Amino acid sequence: MTGDLLIRSVRPWPNAPGAPVVDVLCEGGRVAAFGRDLDPPPDVPVADGRGGVLLPAFTDAHAHLDSTRLGLPFRPHSAGEGLAELIDNDRRNWRSAGASVAERATHTLGRTIAFGATHVRSHAQVDVDSGLEKLEGVLAARQEHAGRAHVEVVAFPQCGILREKGTADLLDAALRAGADLVGGLDPAGYDRDPVRHLDVVFGLAEKHQRGVDVHLHDAGTLGAFQVELICERVAALGMWGQVTISHAFALSTVDDQRQGELVERLAEHDIAVTTVAPGVRDPLPLRRLRWAGVRVGLGQDGIRDYWSPYGDGDMLDRAWQLAYRNGFRRDELVEMCVDIATRGGAAVMGRVLGLTEGAPADLVVVPGDTVTGAVMDRAPRTLVVHEGRVVACDGQVV
Amino acid sequence: MTGDLLIRSVRPWPNAPGAPVVDVLCEGGRVAAFGRDLDPPPDVPVADGRGGVLLPAFTDAHAHLDSTRLGLPFRPHSAGEGLAELIDNDRRNWRSAGASVAERATHTLGRTIAFGATHVRSHAQVDVDSGLEKLEGVLAARQEHAGRAHVEVVAFPQCGILREKGTADLLDAALRAGADLVGGLDPAGYDRDPVRHLDVVFGLAEKHQRGVDVHLHDAGTLGAFQVELICERVAALGMWGQVTISHAFALSTVDDQRQGELVERLAEHDIAVTTVAPGVRDPLPLRRLRWAGVRVGLGQDGIRDYWSPYGDGDMLDRAWQLAYRNGFRRDELVEMCVDIATRGGAAVMGRVLGLTEGAPADLVVVPGDTVTGAVMDRAPRTLVVHEGRVVACDGQVV
């Protein structure tokens, strides 16, 4: 599945040596060499980067491909306020979304790849209403784009685990059916019993030897308490490096000292966090998290669905959003957001990306003369490369 | 300067009658009729809206065209923190920006028009370092795009009025040289003497019979105090409807009761406010302001300059940003942001836009099937019309 490729005329960022515009040779799906006017080995395809900025490919570390309606006629937002109403609204409408889950997920995954992401972690709702249908749709989309992106799927109890009888068994079935991780959702605030909720989640993770990715919107001290509960289970089960907390609003809603303690706990347990750069909630303490060594990823969340009209598959736009929302003007801070949107998210998925020789040839070329300039322009991607093969060109999957 | 035009196949928003896809006839620079399959009068040009959403044209109610470097090679952000350092950094660099003020302002104004704005209020820095050179550059850009957009220019004391001897005289000269309004900047927080600063500003406004647009970043009770000082001067001089407070962070940094009082004061004095949808500062209370009858406009602020790398000329993207930053999901709230970005800003400039018969034919056609869908897609504009003439097409000025 891996390929050889010569990419002409790119400006690598951040750690490639040499002149500003170089060629990049990929061999066996890995970066093999940077240099000026490299000769392509026989039969190796050549792609023109047209002088654009070369980045590691983007990672969408938190998507909901099962609910997307991107590309279909727009429907007005029909949900009322609050999580319960959002859940009920989706349940009322998803079967008449205009296309099957597989078709919708396939379309949006394709757009996400065309915008330069070759690593995607998608949640797939598992509940007594939809059973495994949404999971199967996302797995079908992954299959459709096999060879274009590495996709992880989380069996996600969007409607809670304890509120509806049978959900735990469905999560168990989802892990047998191909889900890579088991999810959770506001164990206290929504499911009303944090210990029992997390015991189900971590029990399934242990049984199937899979990772965990918990949605934690619960804020303040209640959220912080649940971060501690998760840490305790990571330590008890030896799951360092295998657990992610998504959203993690607790981190930005406790006082400075408590925030520091939580960040330390996350680092000690090698628990990753992901953010979607929300418009209203305070941003995560990105620098503090990264300084402590916590893996931080960026995601799109829902992508034009019954939950929200936002999202379009573009992780570069989301990196812009992260920078804007943090008020970052200096290039090194904007570039930190790009790092979170590329290598950071990949690290959440346990993958190492980069622009060094030997790194996976998962790359994106963005028009622009500097990384920050490219972020501000957000132009269609010139090239997207996965495992040494061109998978998208000028904004379209090939 | 006004024209006749038949626009085929658009979906008007929000108050046009009839079928979802209609034609629009413009006569003498005004909207004359909506209807299906209208016959064009002899010699009237026809433009194809291709089924897109028809909106009033956008208004950039707060731009800094004098400082923009859009379209030039990207330069890393070189300023330190704080307003004084931003001011000094610009002063160190603006003369070597890579093109003249007129060239840079002309380019960015062209991009702003191509993205659908036909009304622009730009500040032009007036200070002892640059004299009237920046003002003259923006006036030249206005002249270059005469017939494509209505542009107001504010003589803006970016470096304060009282800190450097001679600034007040330069503002006086700027108003004689063609500036439409006189500006101000944080009369207390930056210039250190709110009464004397505002007395200079309003004195010049009275002398030249011009409007006022004051940058007020000062927050909390200090900002609120200055809002009151401005109200007092509006009442004393009878300047209802001729004053704008830009940014107005005070409104979102006082308690709820005080906020209500300030909104009432603004409404009583018909003082407009503009926002740039900042990423970090709390949003203005948009609904409360509009409910009270306060005119609210949206602007781009600096557009890729020595102050900030953000901004690209696209007011539809800025409307998206306003909606995202407020957490708006419901269509009527996203549409409110579009209304602020179109008719709201025009009202700040004392102009009435709309989609009713008799309204000025300042229009934009955006690909999409609904307004909110068009905001989320942010596709290149199909058509931009100013005073009944097509001024941009498929994202390019014509």
PDB file of N, CA and C in Angstrom, chain A residues 11-72:
ATOM      1  N   ARG A  11       8.535  24.137   0.328  1.00  0.00           N
ATOM      2  CA  ARG A  11       9.254  24.773   1.434  1.00  0.00           C
ATOM      3  C   ARG A  11       8.932  23.997   2.704  1.00  0.00           C
ATOM      4  N   PRO A  12       9.818  23.100   3.130  1.00  0.00           N
ATOM      5  CA  PRO A  12       9.471  22.233   4.272  1.00  0.00           C
ATOM      6  C   PRO A  12       9.482  23.000   5.592  1.00  0.00           C
ATOM      7  N   TRP A  13       8.607  22.588   6.485  1.00  0.00           N
ATOM      8  CA  TRP A  13       8.496  23.129   7.835  1.00  0.00           C
ATOM      9  C   TRP A  13       8.364  21.975   8.791  1.00  0.00           C
ATOM     10  N   PRO A  14       8.878  22.066  10.012  1.00  0.00           N
ATOM     11  CA  PRO A  14       9.754  23.112  10.535  1.00  0.00           C
ATOM     12  C   PRO A  14      11.203  22.678  10.603  1.00  0.00           C
ATOM     13  N   ASN A  15      11.490  21.404  10.380  1.00  0.00           N
ATOM     14  CA  ASN A  15      12.808  20.917  10.788  1.00  0.00           C
ATOM     15  C   ASN A  15      13.583  20.287   9.643  1.00  0.00           C
ATOM     16  N   ALA A  16      13.261  20.695   8.434  1.00  0.00           N
ATOM     17  CA  ALA A  16      14.017  20.151   7.310  1.00  0.00           C
ATOM     18  C   ALA A  16      15.194  21.068   7.011  1.00  0.00           C
ATOM     19  N   PRO A  17      16.247  20.482   6.582  1.00  0.00           N
ATOM     20  CA  PRO A  17      17.440  21.291   6.333  1.00  0.00           C
ATOM     21  C   PRO A  17      17.408  21.947   4.962  1.00  0.00           C
ATOM     22  N   GLY A  18      18.374  22.777   4.717  1.00  0.00           N
ATOM     23  CA  GLY A  18      18.660  23.204   3.363  1.00  0.00           C
ATOM     24  C   GLY A  18      17.945  24.443   2.886  1.00  0.00           C
ATOM     25  N   ALA A  19      17.923  24.574   1.590  1.00  0.00           N
ATOM     26  CA  ALA A  19      17.434  25.780   0.927  1.00  0.00           C
ATOM     27  C   ALA A  19      15.927  25.913   1.083  1.00  0.00           C
ATOM     28  N   PRO A  20      15.424  27.143   0.895  1.00  0.00           N
ATOM     29  CA  PRO A  20      13.997  27.350   1.114  1.00  0.00           C
ATOM     30  C   PRO A  20      13.097  26.512   0.197  1.00  0.00           C
ATOM     31  N   VAL A  21      13.457  26.347  -1.066  1.00  0.00           N
ATOM     32  CA  VAL A  21      12.626  25.520  -1.945  1.00  0.00           C
ATOM     33  C   VAL A  21      13.420  24.292  -2.347  1.00  0.00           C
ATOM     34  N   VAL A  22      12.889  23.120  -2.002  1.00  0.00           N
ATOM     35  CA  VAL A  22      13.608  21.868  -2.244  1.00  0.00           C
ATOM     36  C   VAL A  22      12.658  20.823  -2.828  1.00  0.00           C
ATOM     37  N   ASP A  23      13.238  19.688  -3.182  1.00  0.00           N
ATOM     38  CA  ASP A  23      12.458  18.515  -3.559  1.00  0.00           C
ATOM     39  C   ASP A  23      12.476  17.528  -2.396  1.00  0.00           C
ATOM     40  N   VAL A  24      11.490  16.647  -2.370  1.00  0.00           N
ATOM     41  CA  VAL A  24      11.409  15.624  -1.324  1.00  0.00           C
ATOM     42  C   VAL A  24      11.206  14.276  -1.983  1.00  0.00           C
ATOM     43  N   LEU A  25      12.085  13.366  -1.681  1.00  0.00           N
ATOM     44  CA  LEU A  25      11.938  12.010  -2.207  1.00  0.00           C
ATOM     45  C   LEU A  25      11.320  11.125  -1.132  1.00  0.00           C
ATOM     46  N   CYS A  26      10.279  10.390  -1.509  1.00  0.00           N
ATOM     47  CA  CYS A  26       9.634   9.431  -0.605  1.00  0.00           C
ATOM     48  C   CYS A  26       9.892   8.024  -1.156  1.00  0.00           C
ATOM     49  N   GLU A  27      10.264   7.125  -0.264  1.00  0.00           N
ATOM     50  CA  GLU A  27      10.493   5.735  -0.674  1.00  0.00           C
ATOM     51  C   GLU A  27       9.823   4.802   0.317  1.00  0.00           C
ATOM     52  N   GLY A  28       9.077   3.843  -0.209  1.00  0.00           N
ATOM     53  CA  GLY A  28       8.417   2.866   0.659  1.00  0.00           C
ATOM     54  C   GLY A  28       7.514   3.511   1.683  1.00  0.00           C
ATOM     55  N   GLY A  29       6.877   4.614   1.276  1.00  0.00           N
ATOM     56  CA  GLY A  29       5.932   5.271   2.174  1.00  0.00           C
ATOM     57  C   GLY A  29       6.573   6.139   3.227  1.00  0.00           C
ATOM     58  N   ARG A  30       7.871   6.379   3.108  1.00  0.00           N
ATOM     59  CA  ARG A  30       8.555   7.213   4.104  1.00  0.00           C
ATOM     60  C   ARG A  30       9.355   8.305   3.418  1.00  0.00           C
ATOM     61  N   VAL A  31       9.602   9.367   4.157  1.00  0.00           N
ATOM     62  CA  VAL A  31      10.448  10.438   3.650  1.00  0.00           C
ATOM     63  C   VAL A  31      11.876   9.896   3.584  1.00  0.00           C
ATOM     64  N   ALA A  32      12.476   9.991   2.377  1.00  0.00           N
ATOM     65  CA  ALA A  32      13.818   9.419   2.211  1.00  0.00           C
ATOM     66  C   ALA A  32      14.890  10.494   2.116  1.00  0.00           C
ATOM     67  N   ALA A  33      14.571  11.616   1.473  1.00  0.00           N
ATOM     68  CA  ALA A  33      15.612  12.635   1.298  1.00  0.00           C
ATOM     69  C   ALA A  33      14.991  13.976   0.930  1.00  0.00           C
ATOM     70  N   PHE A  34      15.647  15.041   1.369  1.00  0.00           N
ATOM     71  CA  PHE A  34      15.355  16.404   0.923  1.00  0.00           C
ATOM     72  C   PHE A  34      16.554  16.879   0.094  1.00  0.00           C
ATOM     73  N   GLY A  35      16.308  17.648  -0.950  1.00  0.00           N
ATOM     74  CA  GLY A  35      17.447  18.175  -1.703  1.00  0.00           C
ATOM     75  C   GLY A  35      16.993  19.011  -2.875  1.00  0.00           C
ATOM     76  N   ARG A  36      17.958  19.701  -3.455  1.00  0.00           N
ATOM     77  CA  ARG A  36      17.623  20.543  -4.614  1.00  0.00           C
ATOM     78  C   ARG A  36      17.810  19.725  -5.879  1.00  0.00           C
ATOM     79  N   ASP A  37      16.838  19.844  -6.793  1.00  0.00           N
ATOM     80  CA  ASP A  37      16.919  19.202  -8.105  1.00  0.00           C
ATOM     81  C   ASP A  37      17.268  17.717  -7.998  1.00  0.00           C
ATOM     82  N   LEU A  38      16.556  17.015  -7.128  1.00  0.00           N
ATOM     83  CA  LEU A  38      16.785  15.578  -6.985  1.00  0.00           C
ATOM     84  C   LEU A  38      16.403  14.864  -8.283  1.00  0.00           C
ATOM     85  N   ASP A  39      17.143  13.837  -8.640  1.00  0.00           N
ATOM     86  CA  ASP A  39      16.781  13.003  -9.791  1.00  0.00           C
ATOM     87  C   ASP A  39      15.780  11.955  -9.334  1.00  0.00           C
ATOM     88  N   PRO A  40      14.661  11.829 -10.027  1.00  0.00           N
ATOM     89  CA  PRO A  40      13.725  10.763  -9.638  1.00  0.00           C
ATOM     90  C   PRO A  40      14.283   9.410 -10.051  1.00  0.00           C
ATOM     91  N   PRO A  41      14.247   8.434  -9.135  1.00  0.00           N
ATOM     92  CA  PRO A  41      14.614   7.080  -9.543  1.00  0.00           C
ATOM     93  C   PRO A  41      13.675   6.603 -10.655  1.00  0.00           C
ATOM     94  N   PRO A  42      14.073   5.608 -11.433  1.00  0.00           N
ATOM     95  CA  PRO A  42      13.227   5.135 -12.540  1.00  0.00           C
ATOM     96  C   PRO A  42      11.831   4.744 -12.053  1.00  0.00           C
ATOM     97  N   ASP A  43      10.835   5.103 -12.833  1.00  0.00           N
ATOM     98  CA  ASP A  43       9.433   4.725 -12.581  1.00  0.00           C
ATOM     99  C   ASP A  43       8.821   5.355 -11.331  1.00  0.00           C
ATOM    100  N   VAL A  44       9.502   6.285 -10.708  1.00  0.00           N
ATOM    101  CA  VAL A  44       8.915   6.959  -9.544  1.00  0.00           C
ATOM    102  C   VAL A  44       8.106   8.170 -10.018  1.00  0.00           C
ATOM    103  N   PRO A  45       6.844   8.254  -9.639  1.00  0.00           N
ATOM    104  CA  PRO A  45       6.040   9.401 -10.079  1.00  0.00           C
ATOM    105  C   PRO A  45       6.551  10.701  -9.479  1.00  0.00           C
ATOM    106  N   VAL A  46       6.299  11.792 -10.184  1.00  0.00           N
ATOM    107  CA  VAL A  46       6.740  13.120  -9.752  1.00  0.00           C
ATOM    108  C   VAL A  46       5.507  14.006  -9.591  1.00  0.00           C
ATOM    109  N   ALA A  47       5.432  14.726  -8.471  1.00  0.00           N
ATOM    110  CA  ALA A  47       4.321  15.663  -8.231  1.00  0.00           C
ATOM    111  C   ALA A  47       4.914  17.039  -7.977  1.00  0.00           C
ATOM    112  N   ASP A  48       4.249  18.062  -8.463  1.00  0.00           N
ATOM    113  CA  ASP A  48       4.782  19.428  -8.373  1.00  0.00           C
ATOM    114  C   ASP A  48       4.156  20.164  -7.192  1.00  0.00           C
ATOM    115  N   GLY A  49       4.989  20.543  -6.236  1.00  0.00           N
ATOM    116  CA  GLY A  49       4.492  21.295  -5.072  1.00  0.00           C
ATOM    117  C   GLY A  49       4.345  22.786  -5.341  1.00  0.00           C
ATOM    118  N   ARG A  50       4.800  23.229  -6.490  1.00  0.00           N
ATOM    119  CA  ARG A  50       4.639  24.618  -6.940  1.00  0.00           C
ATOM    120  C   ARG A  50       5.088  25.649  -5.894  1.00  0.00           C
ATOM    121  N   GLY A  51       6.138  25.300  -5.150  1.00  0.00           N
ATOM    122  CA  GLY A  51       6.708  26.262  -4.211  1.00  0.00           C
ATOM    123  C   GLY A  51       5.926  26.460  -2.931  1.00  0.00           C
ATOM    124  N   GLY A  52       4.940  25.615  -2.688  1.00  0.00           N
ATOM    125  CA  GLY A  52       4.112  25.775  -1.484  1.00  0.00           C
ATOM    126  C   GLY A  52       4.812  25.283  -0.225  1.00  0.00           C
ATOM    127  N   VAL A  53       4.169  25.520   0.894  1.00  0.00           N
ATOM    128  CA  VAL A  53       4.692  25.106   2.191  1.00  0.00           C
ATOM    129  C   VAL A  53       4.410  23.620   2.388  1.00  0.00           C
ATOM    130  N   LEU A  54       5.436  22.883   2.785  1.00  0.00           N
ATOM    131  CA  LEU A  54       5.270  21.448   3.065  1.00  0.00           C
ATOM    132  C   LEU A  54       5.092  21.241   4.563  1.00  0.00           C
ATOM    133  N   LEU A  55       4.005  20.594   4.920  1.00  0.00           N
ATOM    134  CA  LEU A  55       3.708  20.290   6.327  1.00  0.00           C
ATOM    135  C   LEU A  55       3.484  18.795   6.467  1.00  0.00           C
ATOM    136  N   PRO A  56       3.621  18.274   7.689  1.00  0.00           N
ATOM    137  CA  PRO A  56       3.069  16.947   7.926  1.00  0.00           C
ATOM    138  C   PRO A  56       1.565  17.009   7.623  1.00  0.00           C
ATOM    139  N   ALA A  57       0.985  15.912   7.180  1.00  0.00           N
ATOM    140  CA  ALA A  57      -0.456  15.914   6.894  1.00  0.00           C
ATOM    141  C   ALA A  57      -1.237  16.251   8.161  1.00  0.00           C
ATOM    142  N   PHE A  58      -2.420  16.791   7.962  1.00  0.00           N
ATOM    143  CA  PHE A  58      -3.275  17.109   9.100  1.00  0.00           C
ATOM    144  C   PHE A  58      -3.866  15.843   9.710  1.00  0.00           C
ATOM    145  N   THR A  59      -4.228  15.975  10.991  1.00  0.00           N
ATOM    146  CA  THR A  59      -4.936  14.917  11.707  1.00  0.00           C
ATOM    147  C   THR A  59      -6.222  15.516  12.271  1.00  0.00           C
ATOM    148  N   ASP A  60      -7.343  14.942  11.913  1.00  0.00           N
ATOM    149  CA  ASP A  60      -8.586  15.299  12.601  1.00  0.00           C
ATOM    150  C   ASP A  60      -8.745  14.323  13.750  1.00  0.00           C
ATOM    151  N   ALA A  61      -8.426  14.781  14.950  1.00  0.00           N
ATOM    152  CA  ALA A  61      -8.373  13.888  16.110  1.00  0.00           C
ATOM    153  C   ALA A  61      -9.725  13.738  16.794  1.00  0.00           C
ATOM    154  N   HIS A  62     -10.746  14.462  16.299  1.00  0.00           N
ATOM    155  CA  HIS A  62     -12.054  14.357  16.946  1.00  0.00           C
ATOM    156  C   HIS A  62     -13.153  14.729  15.944  1.00  0.00           C
ATOM    157  N   ALA A  63     -13.605  13.751  15.193  1.00  0.00           N
ATOM    158  CA  ALA A  63     -14.671  13.983  14.211  1.00  0.00           C
ATOM    159  C   ALA A  63     -15.894  13.141  14.568  1.00  0.00           C
ATOM    160  N   HIS A  64     -17.026  13.549  14.024  1.00  0.00           N
ATOM    161  CA  HIS A  64     -18.242  12.723  14.094  1.00  0.00           C
ATOM    162  C   HIS A  64     -18.714  12.483  12.666  1.00  0.00           C
ATOM    163  N   LEU A  65     -18.074  11.542  11.993  1.00  0.00           N
ATOM    164  CA  LEU A  65     -18.412  11.287  10.590  1.00  0.00           C
ATOM    165  C   LEU A  65     -19.790  10.664  10.434  1.00  0.00           C
ATOM    166  N   ASP A  66     -20.332  10.082  11.498  1.00  0.00           N
ATOM    167  CA  ASP A  66     -21.612   9.374  11.368  1.00  0.00           C
ATOM    168  C   ASP A  66     -22.800  10.317  11.225  1.00  0.00           C
ATOM    169  N   SER A  67     -22.649  11.551  11.650  1.00  0.00           N
ATOM    170  CA  SER A  67     -23.807  12.452  11.673  1.00  0.00           C
ATOM    171  C   SER A  67     -23.760  13.496  10.559  1.00  0.00           C
ATOM    172  N   THR A  68     -22.678  13.600   9.831  1.00  0.00           N
ATOM    173  CA  THR A  68     -22.477  14.685   8.876  1.00  0.00           C
ATOM    174  C   THR A  68     -23.532  14.716   7.766  1.00  0.00           C
ATOM    175  N   ARG A  69     -23.870  15.912   7.355  1.00  0.00           N
ATOM    176  CA  ARG A  69     -24.720  16.107   6.163  1.00  0.00           C
ATOM    177  C   ARG A  69     -24.022  17.030   5.151  1.00  0.00           C
ATOM    178  N   LEU A  70     -22.704  17.132   5.244  1.00  0.00           N
ATOM    179  CA  LEU A  70     -21.956  17.989   4.315  1.00  0.00           C
ATOM    180  C   LEU A  70     -22.225  17.554   2.876  1.00  0.00           C
ATOM    181  N   GLY A  71     -22.468  18.544   2.018  1.00  0.00           N
ATOM    182  CA  GLY A  71     -22.695  18.251   0.601  1.00  0.00           C
ATOM    183  C   GLY A  71     -24.157  18.040   0.242  1.00  0.00           C
ATOM    184  N   LEU A  72     -25.010  17.850   1.240  1.00  0.00           N
ATOM    185  CA  LEU A  72     -26.456  17.702   0.990  1.00  0.00           C
ATOM    186  C   LEU A  72     -27.122  19.069   1.129  1.00  0.00           C
TER     187      LEU A  72
END
